[in-house]
């Protein structure tokens, strides 16, 4: 394979730039030409193909976001859009494509494989919601960002004997809430995977007072409740002083952690290795500290399993 493309798609995630950088430089070192495609699949449809040299990715490993920019592209969900995308890539002589994104992005990649473009998917999303891999690029940084916020909130909450409700990202996946909540010693962690009743929250807060605690942190994943509503509810039913905060897109930005730089770099280079062998239709992941690849459809069909054991551990250490 002589000419390949790389794009980022869906929500951005810290570490995507490390992956782009690794793709570009390892492809160049193998004598391939590399094209950066701007704005995700929309850039394939618009032929936004930019030749990348080693220097075009200088000074990017430490930057959050994605230098190629990203988008969620509705047209790539239609047959017409997918046909046009494959046609545009073929006309430009791009034989292989590396797609850095989540579940939806991988469906697009698989559709392009069926149209003769060898595609490799890299898991880039802060949500960690792809079951085939232990970790996605961006998750670790997002957890550290949430942790930093929790640390700061704890300082002021404990000074005022208050309870803070911190809403974090994760519509269907509670991993950010679980891991950052665990690291931040949250008193209550609410995730979409584990049903709860509001009465349980009140019961817990009653016990928490009895155990001598004067302040606390409740972490709620956006898919498990809204911080503002919970604040109102707790205020109405207790005499606790409660403050809520939605961390929002702050969680998506920032310089990637070393782990996300490692993951992006290792996976980017691995993906180029596959294309160099003319292998496509694969997604790259990490399991038991080994980078591996598997069939796209097989990988995205694996049902997600929430780490309930860890969730239960979090409950025993507050
Ligand atoms: O998928 C990543 C994610 O950050 C989710 O956690 C969140 O619900 C969503 O994207 C937000 O999307 P947008 O940036 O389009 O508002």
Tab-separated table of C-alpha atoms and ligand atoms in Angstrom:
chain	number	residue	atom	x	y	z
A	1	UNK	CA	0.000	0.000	0.000
A	2	UNK	CA	1.490	3.337	-1.040
A	3	UNK	CA	-1.081	5.991	-0.094
A	4	UNK	CA	-3.148	6.114	3.087
A	5	UNK	CA	-5.438	8.592	4.844
A	6	UNK	CA	-6.174	9.353	8.484
A	7	UNK	CA	-9.183	11.078	10.012
A	8	UNK	CA	-10.766	11.695	13.410
A	9	UNK	CA	-14.516	11.333	13.767
A	10	UNK	CA	-17.203	11.826	16.440
A	11	UNK	CA	-16.379	13.546	19.735
A	12	UNK	CA	-12.734	14.581	20.087
A	13	UNK	CA	-10.600	12.919	22.742
A	14	UNK	CA	-7.189	13.817	24.229
A	15	UNK	CA	-4.555	11.564	22.645
A	16	UNK	CA	-6.037	11.713	19.163
A	17	UNK	CA	-3.129	13.935	18.104
A	18	UNK	CA	-0.627	11.401	19.424
A	19	UNK	CA	-2.355	8.789	17.248
A	20	UNK	CA	-2.347	11.034	14.146
A	21	UNK	CA	1.327	11.823	14.722
A	22	UNK	CA	2.205	8.133	15.029
A	23	UNK	CA	0.218	7.257	11.891
A	24	UNK	CA	1.920	9.986	9.866
A	25	UNK	CA	5.447	9.287	11.005
A	26	UNK	CA	5.295	5.512	10.927
A	27	UNK	CA	3.711	5.584	7.458
A	28	UNK	CA	6.419	7.955	6.194
A	29	UNK	CA	9.099	5.723	7.668
A	30	UNK	CA	7.664	2.853	5.620
A	31	UNK	CA	7.791	4.956	2.450
A	32	UNK	CA	4.028	5.537	2.285
A	33	UNK	CA	2.303	8.809	1.426
A	34	UNK	CA	-0.115	10.028	4.108
A	35	UNK	CA	-3.098	12.324	3.764
A	36	UNK	CA	-4.778	13.999	6.718
A	37	UNK	CA	-8.519	14.287	6.142
A	38	UNK	CA	-10.203	17.248	7.831
A	39	UNK	CA	-13.526	17.226	9.714
A	40	UNK	CA	-14.009	13.465	9.827
A	41	UNK	CA	-16.062	11.774	7.120
A	42	UNK	CA	-17.367	15.182	5.987
A	43	UNK	CA	-13.817	15.796	4.758
A	44	UNK	CA	-13.895	12.594	2.713
A	45	UNK	CA	-17.110	13.764	1.058
A	46	UNK	CA	-15.601	17.237	0.437
A	47	UNK	CA	-12.195	15.861	-0.627
A	48	UNK	CA	-10.379	17.759	2.153
A	49	UNK	CA	-7.230	15.691	1.692
A	50	UNK	CA	-4.034	17.306	2.988
A	51	UNK	CA	-0.608	15.769	2.351
A	52	UNK	CA	1.143	15.292	5.698
A	53	UNK	CA	4.895	15.467	6.232
A	54	UNK	CA	6.827	14.619	9.401
A	55	UNK	CA	6.878	18.300	10.393
A	56	UNK	CA	3.124	18.725	9.977
A	57	UNK	CA	2.680	16.798	13.231
A	58	UNK	CA	5.490	18.520	15.158
A	59	UNK	CA	4.487	19.919	18.531
A	60	UNK	CA	1.176	18.081	18.588
A	61	UNK	CA	1.688	15.147	20.980
A	62	UNK	CA	0.962	17.345	24.001
A	63	UNK	CA	-2.130	19.006	22.532
A	64	UNK	CA	-5.707	18.007	23.322
A	65	UNK	CA	-8.453	18.007	20.692
A	66	UNK	CA	-7.592	16.947	17.157
A	67	UNK	CA	-5.488	18.907	14.683
A	68	UNK	CA	-7.562	17.373	11.860
A	69	UNK	CA	-10.764	18.570	13.522
A	70	UNK	CA	-13.751	16.257	13.765
A	71	UNK	CA	-17.452	16.035	13.039
A	72	UNK	CA	-20.448	13.757	13.311
A	73	UNK	CA	-21.465	13.167	9.675
A	74	UNK	CA	-25.070	12.163	8.939
A	75	UNK	CA	-24.402	11.580	5.223
A	76	UNK	CA	-21.990	8.760	6.097
A	77	UNK	CA	-24.968	6.848	7.465
A	78	UNK	CA	-26.552	6.661	3.990
A	79	UNK	CA	-25.585	4.395	1.068
A	80	UNK	CA	-25.204	7.414	-1.229
A	81	UNK	CA	-22.820	9.106	1.207
A	82	UNK	CA	-20.782	5.939	1.650
A	83	UNK	CA	-20.579	5.366	-2.127
A	84	UNK	CA	-19.376	8.935	-2.669
A	85	UNK	CA	-16.817	8.638	0.138
A	86	UNK	CA	-15.346	5.455	-1.361
A	87	UNK	CA	-15.323	7.031	-4.833
A	88	UNK	CA	-13.510	10.150	-3.592
A	89	UNK	CA	-10.857	8.095	-1.807
A	90	UNK	CA	-10.286	5.886	-4.851
A	91	UNK	CA	-10.024	8.890	-7.189
A	92	UNK	CA	-7.361	10.354	-4.879
A	93	UNK	CA	-5.521	7.009	-4.925
A	94	UNK	CA	-6.020	6.526	-1.168
A	95	UNK	CA	-6.113	2.750	-0.665
A	96	UNK	CA	-6.184	2.574	3.114
A	97	UNK	CA	-7.828	4.698	5.794
A	98	UNK	CA	-7.260	4.943	9.544
A	99	UNK	CA	-10.354	6.140	11.399
A	100	UNK	CA	-9.913	7.372	14.974
A	101	UNK	CA	-13.279	7.533	16.722
A	102	UNK	CA	-16.006	5.549	18.420
A	103	UNK	CA	-18.722	3.091	17.593
A	104	UNK	CA	-20.487	5.211	14.912
A	105	UNK	CA	-17.178	5.977	13.200
A	106	UNK	CA	-16.385	2.264	13.010
A	107	UNK	CA	-19.683	1.574	11.211
A	108	UNK	CA	-18.604	4.093	8.560
A	109	UNK	CA	-15.196	2.398	8.297
A	110	UNK	CA	-16.789	-0.996	7.832
A	111	UNK	CA	-19.043	0.374	5.093
A	112	UNK	CA	-15.971	1.727	3.276
A	113	UNK	CA	-14.236	-1.669	3.591
A	114	UNK	CA	-17.183	-3.221	1.765
A	115	UNK	CA	-16.575	-0.661	-0.992
A	116	UNK	CA	-12.927	-1.607	-1.445
A	117	UNK	CA	-11.075	0.736	0.942
A	118	UNK	CA	-8.965	-1.008	3.596
A	119	UNK	CA	-9.943	0.633	6.878
A	120	UNK	CA	-8.531	0.334	10.385
A	121	UNK	CA	-10.367	1.784	13.400
A	122	UNK	CA	-8.651	3.171	16.496
A	123	UNK	CA	-10.779	3.659	19.632
A	124	UNK	CA	-10.831	7.410	20.288
A	125	UNK	CA	-13.481	8.495	22.797
A	126	UNK	CA	-13.392	9.704	26.383
A	127	UNK	CA	-16.342	7.452	27.246
A	128	UNK	CA	-14.481	4.091	27.317
A	129	UNK	CA	-17.670	2.559	25.955
A	130	UNK	CA	-16.157	0.081	23.480
A	131	UNK	CA	-16.335	-3.413	24.953
A	132	UNK	CA	-13.700	-5.021	22.724
A	133	UNK	CA	-10.886	-2.951	24.280
A	134	UNK	CA	-9.911	-2.395	27.910
A	135	UNK	CA	-9.276	1.304	27.297
A	136	UNK	CA	-10.057	3.939	24.680
A	137	UNK	CA	-7.799	6.863	23.798
A	138	UNK	CA	-8.884	9.888	25.882
A	139	UNK	CA	-10.543	8.106	28.785
A	140	UNK	CA	-7.587	8.361	31.164
A	141	UNK	CA	-7.168	12.100	30.566
A	142	UNK	CA	-10.897	12.731	31.035
A	143	UNK	CA	-10.803	10.840	34.353
A	144	UNK	CA	-7.840	12.923	35.494
A	145	UNK	CA	-9.668	16.113	34.546
A	146	UNK	CA	-12.684	15.028	36.601
A	147	UNK	CA	-10.373	14.043	39.448
A	148	UNK	CA	-8.784	17.478	39.444
A	149	UNK	CA	-12.254	19.056	39.663
A	150	UNK	CA	-13.245	16.718	42.529
A	151	UNK	CA	-10.052	17.586	44.425
A	152	UNK	CA	-10.785	21.286	44.111
A	153	UNK	CA	-14.419	20.831	45.072
A	154	UNK	CA	-13.456	18.794	48.123
A	155	UNK	CA	-11.339	21.650	49.441
A	156	UNK	CA	-14.209	24.093	49.383
A	157	UNK	CA	-16.953	21.588	50.280
A	158	UNK	CA	-15.152	20.430	53.405
A	159	UNK	CA	-14.440	24.033	54.409
A	160	UNK	CA	-18.190	24.773	54.338
A	161	UNK	CA	-19.606	21.375	55.419
A	162	UNK	CA	-21.276	21.030	52.021
A	163	UNK	CA	-22.129	18.250	49.604
A	164	UNK	CA	-21.142	18.617	45.952
A	165	UNK	CA	-22.956	16.884	43.100
A	166	UNK	CA	-20.646	16.561	40.109
A	167	UNK	CA	-22.232	15.629	36.781
A	168	UNK	CA	-19.789	13.998	34.368
A	169	UNK	CA	-20.050	12.802	30.767
A	170	UNK	CA	-21.356	9.366	29.844
A	171	UNK	CA	-24.843	9.004	28.408
A	172	UNK	CA	-24.803	5.221	28.331
A	173	UNK	CA	-21.530	4.440	29.999
A	174	UNK	CA	-20.644	5.100	33.633
A	175	UNK	CA	-16.904	4.481	33.365
A	176	UNK	CA	-15.798	8.112	33.803
A	177	UNK	CA	-18.057	8.424	36.862
A	178	UNK	CA	-16.842	5.115	38.271
A	179	UNK	CA	-13.082	5.529	37.777
A	180	UNK	CA	-12.875	9.234	38.628
A	181	UNK	CA	-15.359	8.769	41.469
A	182	UNK	CA	-13.247	5.944	42.852
A	183	UNK	CA	-10.041	7.961	42.537
A	184	UNK	CA	-11.664	11.006	44.082
A	185	UNK	CA	-13.163	9.028	46.982
A	186	UNK	CA	-16.724	10.007	46.041
A	187	UNK	CA	-19.305	9.109	48.690
A	188	UNK	CA	-21.921	8.203	46.057
A	189	UNK	CA	-21.394	7.216	42.409
A	190	UNK	CA	-24.434	7.068	40.113
A	191	UNK	CA	-24.079	5.344	36.737
A	192	UNK	CA	-26.576	4.420	34.009
A	193	UNK	CA	-25.717	0.714	34.334
A	194	UNK	CA	-26.845	0.417	37.968
A	195	UNK	CA	-30.421	1.452	38.762
A	196	UNK	CA	-31.001	3.402	41.978
A	197	UNK	CA	-33.854	5.103	43.770
A	198	UNK	CA	-33.731	8.610	45.177
A	199	UNK	CA	-34.746	7.168	48.536
A	200	UNK	CA	-31.483	5.202	48.548
A	201	UNK	CA	-29.599	8.481	48.195
A	202	UNK	CA	-31.459	9.954	51.166
A	203	UNK	CA	-30.826	6.810	53.236
A	204	UNK	CA	-27.150	6.980	52.423
A	205	UNK	CA	-26.915	10.674	53.256
A	206	UNK	CA	-28.601	9.988	56.605
A	207	UNK	CA	-26.022	7.272	57.424
A	208	UNK	CA	-23.238	9.476	56.201
A	209	UNK	CA	-24.159	12.150	58.718
A	210	UNK	CA	-24.362	9.540	61.472
A	211	UNK	CA	-20.877	8.257	60.578
A	212	UNK	CA	-19.483	11.703	61.360
A	213	UNK	CA	-18.985	12.977	57.801
A	214	UNK	CA	-19.661	16.662	57.343
A	215	UNK	CA	-19.126	16.992	53.614
A	216	UNK	CA	-19.116	14.771	50.591
A	217	UNK	CA	-19.002	14.291	46.849
A	218	UNK	CA	-21.679	12.684	44.698
A	219	UNK	CA	-20.579	11.861	41.145
A	220	UNK	CA	-23.382	11.317	38.652
A	221	UNK	CA	-22.930	10.246	35.035
A	222	UNK	CA	-25.114	12.345	32.716
A	223	UNK	CA	-27.022	9.201	31.731
A	224	UNK	CA	-27.918	8.489	35.370
A	225	UNK	CA	-29.421	11.827	36.401
A	226	UNK	CA	-29.097	15.571	36.320
A	227	UNK	CA	-27.013	17.334	38.927
A	228	UNK	CA	-29.396	20.302	39.237
A	229	UNK	CA	-32.451	18.087	39.806
A	230	UNK	CA	-30.631	15.994	42.384
A	231	UNK	CA	-29.531	19.165	44.160
A	232	UNK	CA	-33.143	20.370	44.397
A	233	UNK	CA	-34.313	16.969	45.592
A	234	UNK	CA	-31.678	16.657	48.327
A	235	UNK	CA	-32.233	20.230	49.484
A	236	UNK	CA	-35.960	19.629	49.729
A	237	UNK	CA	-35.582	16.423	51.724
A	238	UNK	CA	-32.616	17.120	53.999
A	239	UNK	CA	-30.996	20.049	55.764
A	240	UNK	CA	-27.753	19.550	53.832
A	241	UNK	CA	-26.107	22.435	52.025
A	242	UNK	CA	-25.757	21.127	48.458
A	243	UNK	CA	-24.051	22.605	45.394
A	244	UNK	CA	-24.180	21.060	41.924
A	245	UNK	CA	-21.892	21.435	38.948
A	246	UNK	CA	-21.904	20.072	35.384
A	247	UNK	CA	-18.328	19.575	34.181
A	248	UNK	CA	-19.418	19.274	30.533
A	249	UNK	CA	-16.959	19.725	27.705
A	250	UNK	CA	-14.117	20.648	30.056
A	251	UNK	CA	-13.734	16.866	30.261
A	252	UNK	CA	-13.008	16.559	26.558
A	253	UNK	CA	-10.152	19.075	26.396
A	254	UNK	CA	-6.695	19.367	27.874
A	255	UNK	CA	-3.250	17.954	27.351
A	256	UNK	CA	-3.395	14.144	27.132
A	257	UNK	CA	-2.064	12.052	30.024
A	258	UNK	CA	1.006	9.937	29.415
A	259	UNK	CA	-1.204	6.853	29.141
A	260	UNK	CA	-3.300	8.395	26.361
A	261	UNK	CA	-0.157	9.501	24.517
A	262	UNK	CA	1.184	5.965	24.819
A	263	UNK	CA	-2.097	4.428	23.662
A	264	UNK	CA	-2.423	6.820	20.708
A	265	UNK	CA	1.180	6.275	19.645
A	266	UNK	CA	1.197	2.486	20.015
A	267	UNK	CA	-2.160	2.050	18.293
A	268	UNK	CA	-1.348	4.497	15.490
A	269	UNK	CA	1.875	2.686	14.621
A	270	UNK	CA	0.142	-0.691	14.905
A	271	UNK	CA	-2.618	0.391	12.491
A	272	UNK	CA	-0.060	1.452	9.870
A	273	UNK	CA	1.605	-1.952	10.262
A	274	UNK	CA	-1.686	-3.622	9.340
A	275	UNK	CA	-2.228	-1.430	6.272
A	276	UNK	CA	1.378	-2.059	5.190
A	277	UNK	CA	0.414	-5.744	5.020
A	278	UNK	CA	-2.745	-4.849	3.049
A	279	UNK	CA	-4.911	-5.841	6.013
A	280	UNK	CA	-8.149	-3.885	6.461
A	281	UNK	CA	-11.543	-4.218	8.141
A	282	UNK	CA	-9.948	-4.365	11.610
A	283	UNK	CA	-10.185	-2.359	14.816
A	284	UNK	CA	-7.271	-1.981	17.183
A	285	UNK	CA	-7.571	-2.344	20.947
A	286	UNK	CA	-5.629	-3.092	24.127
A	287	UNK	CA	-6.239	-6.166	26.293
A	288	UNK	CA	-4.032	-7.280	29.178
A	289	UNK	CA	-1.486	-4.647	28.162
A	290	UNK	CA	-1.165	-6.023	24.591
A	291	UNK	CA	-2.175	-4.052	21.506
A	292	UNK	CA	-4.249	-6.315	19.238
A	293	UNK	CA	-6.659	-6.142	16.305
A	294	UNK	CA	-9.932	-7.811	15.430
A	295	UNK	CA	-12.701	-7.770	12.826
A	296	UNK	CA	-14.694	-4.503	12.957
A	297	UNK	CA	-18.203	-5.945	13.137
A	298	UNK	CA	-17.150	-8.668	15.547
A	299	UNK	CA	-15.547	-6.065	17.815
A	300	UNK	CA	-18.403	-3.585	17.869
A	301	UNK	CA	-20.964	-6.353	18.418
A	302	UNK	CA	-19.467	-7.340	21.770
A	303	UNK	CA	-21.945	-6.259	24.463
A	304	UNK	CA	-20.541	-3.829	26.976
A	305	UNK	CA	-20.000	-5.191	30.452
A	306	UNK	CA	-19.962	-2.714	33.308
A	307	UNK	CA	-17.324	-3.376	35.979
A	308	UNK	CA	-19.806	-4.069	38.777
A	309	UNK	CA	-17.077	-5.563	40.989
A	310	UNK	CA	-15.199	-2.277	40.971
A	311	UNK	CA	-18.433	-0.380	41.550
A	312	UNK	CA	-19.070	-2.509	44.642
A	313	UNK	CA	-15.517	-1.916	45.836
A	314	UNK	CA	-16.100	1.843	45.544
A	315	UNK	CA	-19.076	1.461	47.875
A	316	UNK	CA	-17.059	-0.306	50.550
A	317	UNK	CA	-14.317	2.302	50.809
A	318	UNK	CA	-16.293	5.436	51.658
B	1	LIG	O1	-19.068	10.448	23.164
B	1	LIG	C1	-18.335	11.393	23.840
B	1	LIG	C2	-19.215	12.401	24.519
B	1	LIG	O2	-18.323	13.280	25.159
B	1	LIG	C3	-20.264	11.883	25.512
B	1	LIG	O3	-19.776	11.511	26.758
B	1	LIG	C4	-21.217	13.040	25.576
B	1	LIG	O4	-22.491	12.630	25.988
B	1	LIG	C5	-21.226	13.524	24.158
B	1	LIG	O5	-19.988	13.138	23.602
B	1	LIG	C6	-21.403	14.998	23.994
B	1	LIG	O6	-21.452	15.264	22.633
B	1	LIG	P1	-21.401	16.702	21.976
B	1	LIG	O7	-20.004	17.186	22.032
B	1	LIG	O8	-21.861	16.502	20.585
B	1	LIG	O9	-22.299	17.572	22.802
